[in-house]
């Protein structure tokens, strides 16, 4: 359905835009106001500064995806409806938060392998990382108002199509019944006409036979006057 595709695309675009905004804010903060690669590479300790910006953006992305897990449960209902209804989902979200903390805080694993600096970003970094989930929540839930309108319009369209289809079926049924009645009336009339015709034919035939018998009797009387008399030997 069109409104489903539109909702998915818009929600993905919102998440992307919010995380890019968070990353730009982090670059401005950690990289002394520089956002281009050439300008950042000229800075002292540019690798660590970029790592700080990436870490905040990564944390913000994971938190935003967790929030989107609640948002995407329904296209039109808000995320706080039956918020804790799915117990398995709560377990998955908790596991995701534990994995996030391990990825950014465990020494050697976070900085050497993943290139993340969860401790170095400080309180400011953790606070800014919350911009992502909060912004995603507000914007995606606001767009659900548009989705609700689209769903209502789609349901109204289905209702009108169903009513039109039902009306067409009733009209076709009425026409079919009228045709059957007309055909039945035509057959009865035809039978009556045939019966009357046959009766006329029978009457005419009987009249002809009587006429022939009468004609034969007169003929006998005229030709042979003694045909009806008893012959005396």
XYZ file of N, CA, C and O in Angstrom, residues 38-111:
296
model
N 39.218 17.972 5.117
C 40.521 18.639 4.990
C 40.808 19.528 6.190
O 41.943 19.569 6.706
N 39.774 20.219 6.657
C 39.978 21.116 7.805
C 40.213 20.324 9.080
O 41.041 20.721 9.925
N 39.542 19.201 9.224
C 39.685 18.398 10.446
C 41.068 17.745 10.498
O 41.701 17.685 11.568
N 41.556 17.252 9.367
C 42.859 16.581 9.348
C 44.007 17.529 9.680
O 45.106 17.083 10.073
N 43.811 18.810 9.549
C 44.846 19.785 9.885
C 44.919 20.065 11.381
O 45.854 20.722 11.853
N 43.931 19.586 12.135
C 43.881 19.836 13.576
C 44.813 18.885 14.322
O 45.130 17.782 13.853
N 45.253 19.316 15.471
C 46.053 18.444 16.329
C 45.145 17.375 16.936
O 44.021 17.656 17.368
N 45.668 16.143 16.976
C 44.912 15.021 17.543
C 43.557 14.851 16.840
O 42.529 14.612 17.483
N 43.561 14.965 15.533
C 42.320 14.909 14.752
C 41.675 13.528 14.812
O 40.446 13.409 14.764
N 42.490 12.477 14.942
C 41.933 11.121 14.973
C 41.042 10.929 16.202
O 39.927 10.404 16.107
N 41.510 11.354 17.362
C 40.714 11.212 18.591
C 39.468 12.093 18.539
O 38.397 11.698 19.033
N 39.610 13.265 17.954
C 38.456 14.165 17.865
C 37.369 13.585 16.958
O 36.178 13.653 17.272
N 37.800 12.998 15.855
C 36.819 12.340 14.977
C 36.205 11.132 15.674
O 35.014 10.857 15.532
N 37.010 10.422 16.453
C 36.498 9.264 17.181
C 35.439 9.686 18.194
O 34.434 8.985 18.393
N 35.665 10.820 18.830
C 34.662 11.325 19.772
C 33.335 11.629 19.058
O 32.257 11.275 19.559
N 33.425 12.287 17.927
C 32.209 12.625 17.169
C 31.507 11.358 16.695
O 30.264 11.252 16.759
N 32.282 10.387 16.235
C 31.680 9.130 15.779
C 31.030 8.380 16.943
O 29.988 7.749 16.781
N 31.665 8.421 18.101
C 31.117 7.711 19.259
C 29.763 8.273 19.660
O 28.807 7.518 19.914
N 29.669 9.577 19.740
C 28.382 10.204 20.099
C 27.320 9.866 19.062
O 26.170 9.541 19.412
N 27.700 9.915 17.799
C 26.738 9.606 16.733
C 26.311 8.146 16.791
O 25.128 7.819 16.569
N 27.275 7.265 17.105
C 26.948 5.842 17.207
C 25.976 5.578 18.355
O 24.986 4.843 18.201
N 26.242 6.159 19.504
C 25.342 5.997 20.647
C 23.956 6.535 20.315
O 22.932 5.902 20.612
N 23.926 7.690 19.678
C 22.647 8.300 19.304
C 21.884 7.427 18.315
O 20.659 7.281 18.412
N 22.604 6.811 17.371
C 21.964 5.945 16.378
C 21.349 4.707 17.030
O 20.212 4.332 16.722
N 22.098 4.077 17.944
C 21.590 2.868 18.612
C 20.364 3.202 19.446
O 19.345 2.483 19.411
N 20.427 4.292 20.190
C 19.276 4.692 20.999
C 18.066 5.032 20.123
O 16.925 4.704 20.467
N 18.334 5.674 19.003
C 17.237 6.033 18.090
C 16.587 4.798 17.489
O 15.356 4.736 17.343
N 17.401 3.814 17.159
C 16.839 2.569 16.611
C 16.011 1.839 17.658
O 14.987 1.220 17.335
N 16.442 1.899 18.904
C 15.649 1.291 19.962
C 14.300 1.997 20.116
O 13.261 1.346 20.317
N 14.325 3.304 20.017
C 13.063 4.057 20.080
C 12.193 3.725 18.872
O 10.967 3.573 18.987
N 12.818 3.587 17.732
C 12.047 3.256 16.514
C 11.426 1.869 16.596
O 10.420 1.598 15.944
N 12.004 0.992 17.401
C 11.403 -0.324 17.590
C 10.015 -0.190 18.201
O 9.093 -0.939 17.861
N 9.847 0.778 19.098
C 8.527 1.035 19.675
C 7.640 1.800 18.707
O 6.431 1.536 18.614
N 8.243 2.730 17.989
C 7.453 3.559 17.065
C 6.874 2.723 15.931
O 5.723 2.896 15.530
N 7.677 1.797 15.416
C 7.273 1.043 14.225
C 6.335 -0.120 14.530
O 5.999 -0.881 13.630
N 5.915 -0.280 15.769
C 4.956 -1.340 16.074
C 3.624 -1.110 15.370
O 2.876 -2.051 15.105
N 3.321 0.141 15.097
C 2.064 0.463 14.420
C 2.291 1.649 13.502
O 3.067 2.562 13.816
N 1.619 1.627 12.354
C 1.724 2.748 11.415
C 0.955 3.970 11.905
O 1.346 5.098 11.600
N -0.118 3.754 12.645
C -1.001 4.862 13.001
C -1.167 5.086 14.496
O -1.448 6.202 14.929
N -0.991 4.033 15.310
C -1.130 4.189 16.748
C 0.188 4.682 17.346
O 1.262 4.296 16.905
N 0.072 5.519 18.363
C 1.271 6.075 18.975
C 1.995 5.028 19.818
O 1.403 4.046 20.273
N 3.286 5.252 20.035
C 4.140 4.228 20.641
C 3.789 3.953 22.095
O 4.101 2.880 22.613
N 3.132 4.898 22.762
C 2.813 4.678 24.180
C 1.561 3.817 24.370
O 1.233 3.457 25.482
N 0.876 3.481 23.269
C -0.271 2.591 23.367
C 0.235 1.166 23.591
O 0.986 0.629 22.781
N -0.151 0.576 24.715
C 0.302 -0.779 25.092
C 1.838 -0.862 25.035
O 2.416 -1.769 24.433
N 2.480 0.090 25.687
C 3.930 0.270 25.580
C 4.701 -0.972 26.001
O 5.687 -1.361 25.361
N 4.278 -1.615 27.063
C 4.996 -2.772 27.594
C 4.273 -4.081 27.293
O 4.471 -5.083 28.004
N 3.456 -4.083 26.265
C 2.659 -5.265 25.950
C 3.477 -6.456 25.476
O 3.133 -7.602 25.743
N 4.578 -6.179 24.772
C 5.415 -7.259 24.233
C 6.603 -7.477 25.169
O 7.580 -6.724 25.159
N 6.546 -8.521 25.985
C 7.606 -8.775 26.957
C 8.922 -9.162 26.295
O 10.005 -8.782 26.765
N 8.835 -9.901 25.210
C 10.060 -10.310 24.513
C 10.785 -9.112 23.925
O 12.020 -9.075 23.871
N 10.011 -8.131 23.496
C 10.620 -6.923 22.952
C 11.379 -6.167 24.042
O 12.464 -5.613 23.786
N 10.850 -6.138 25.251
C 11.543 -5.458 26.344
C 12.891 -6.134 26.623
O 13.898 -5.469 26.874
N 12.907 -7.449 26.559
C 14.167 -8.178 26.751
C 15.180 -7.824 25.661
O 16.373 -7.649 25.939
N 14.693 -7.714 24.421
C 15.592 -7.381 23.312
C 16.158 -5.975 23.462
O 17.352 -5.734 23.182
N 15.323 -5.029 23.909
C 15.794 -3.648 24.088
C 16.841 -3.587 25.201
O 17.871 -2.905 25.076
N 16.603 -4.284 26.292
C 17.575 -4.309 27.399
C 18.893 -4.927 26.941
O 19.985 -4.420 27.264
N 18.809 -6.004 26.166
C 20.026 -6.637 25.650
C 20.783 -5.685 24.723
O 22.028 -5.647 24.743
N 20.041 -4.908 23.925
C 20.690 -3.943 23.029
C 21.407 -2.851 23.814
O 22.519 -2.426 23.435
N 20.838 -2.407 24.930
C 21.488 -1.376 25.745
C 22.753 -1.921 26.412
O 23.774 -1.219 26.510
N 22.681 -3.166 26.865
C 23.874 -3.776 27.459
C 24.989 -3.905 26.422
O 26.171 -3.608 26.708
N 24.623 -4.334 25.218
C 25.623 -4.458 24.150
C 26.209 -3.100 23.788
O 27.416 -2.985 23.513
N 25.388 -2.056 23.800
C 25.884 -0.704 23.510
C 26.895 -0.259 24.561
O 27.977 0.259 24.208
N 26.591 -0.456 25.814
C 27.504 -0.038 26.880
C 28.819 -0.817 26.808
O 29.898 -0.249 27.017
N 28.726 -2.096 26.467
C 29.956 -2.883 26.311
C 30.797 -2.381 25.152
O 32.034 -2.333 25.224
N 30.114 -1.984 24.066
C 30.833 -1.551 22.867
C 31.566 -0.236 23.063
O 32.621 -0.007 22.440
N 31.059 0.630 23.923
C 31.674 1.957 24.054
C 32.452 2.144 25.354
O 33.173 3.150 25.497
N 32.374 1.188 26.289
C 33.000 1.404 27.590
C 34.086 0.396 27.926
O 34.954 0.683 28.763
N 34.073 -0.788 27.327
C 35.081 -1.802 27.668
C 36.429 -1.402 27.058
O 36.549 -1.283 25.823
N 37.420 -1.177 27.862
C 38.735 -0.778 27.333
C 39.342 -1.869 26.437
O 39.173 -3.061 26.690
N 40.053 -1.447 25.449
C 40.662 -2.377 24.513
C 39.682 -2.808 23.432
O 40.016 -2.805 22.245
N 38.483 -3.191 23.819
C 37.463 -3.589 22.846
C 36.832 -2.368 22.172
O 36.664 -2.332 20.952
N 36.530 -1.358 22.972
C 35.861 -0.181 22.419
C 36.835 0.716 21.643
O 36.549 1.123 20.508
N 37.994 1.018 22.227
C 38.891 1.974 21.575
C 39.817 1.324 20.551
O 40.059 1.879 19.486
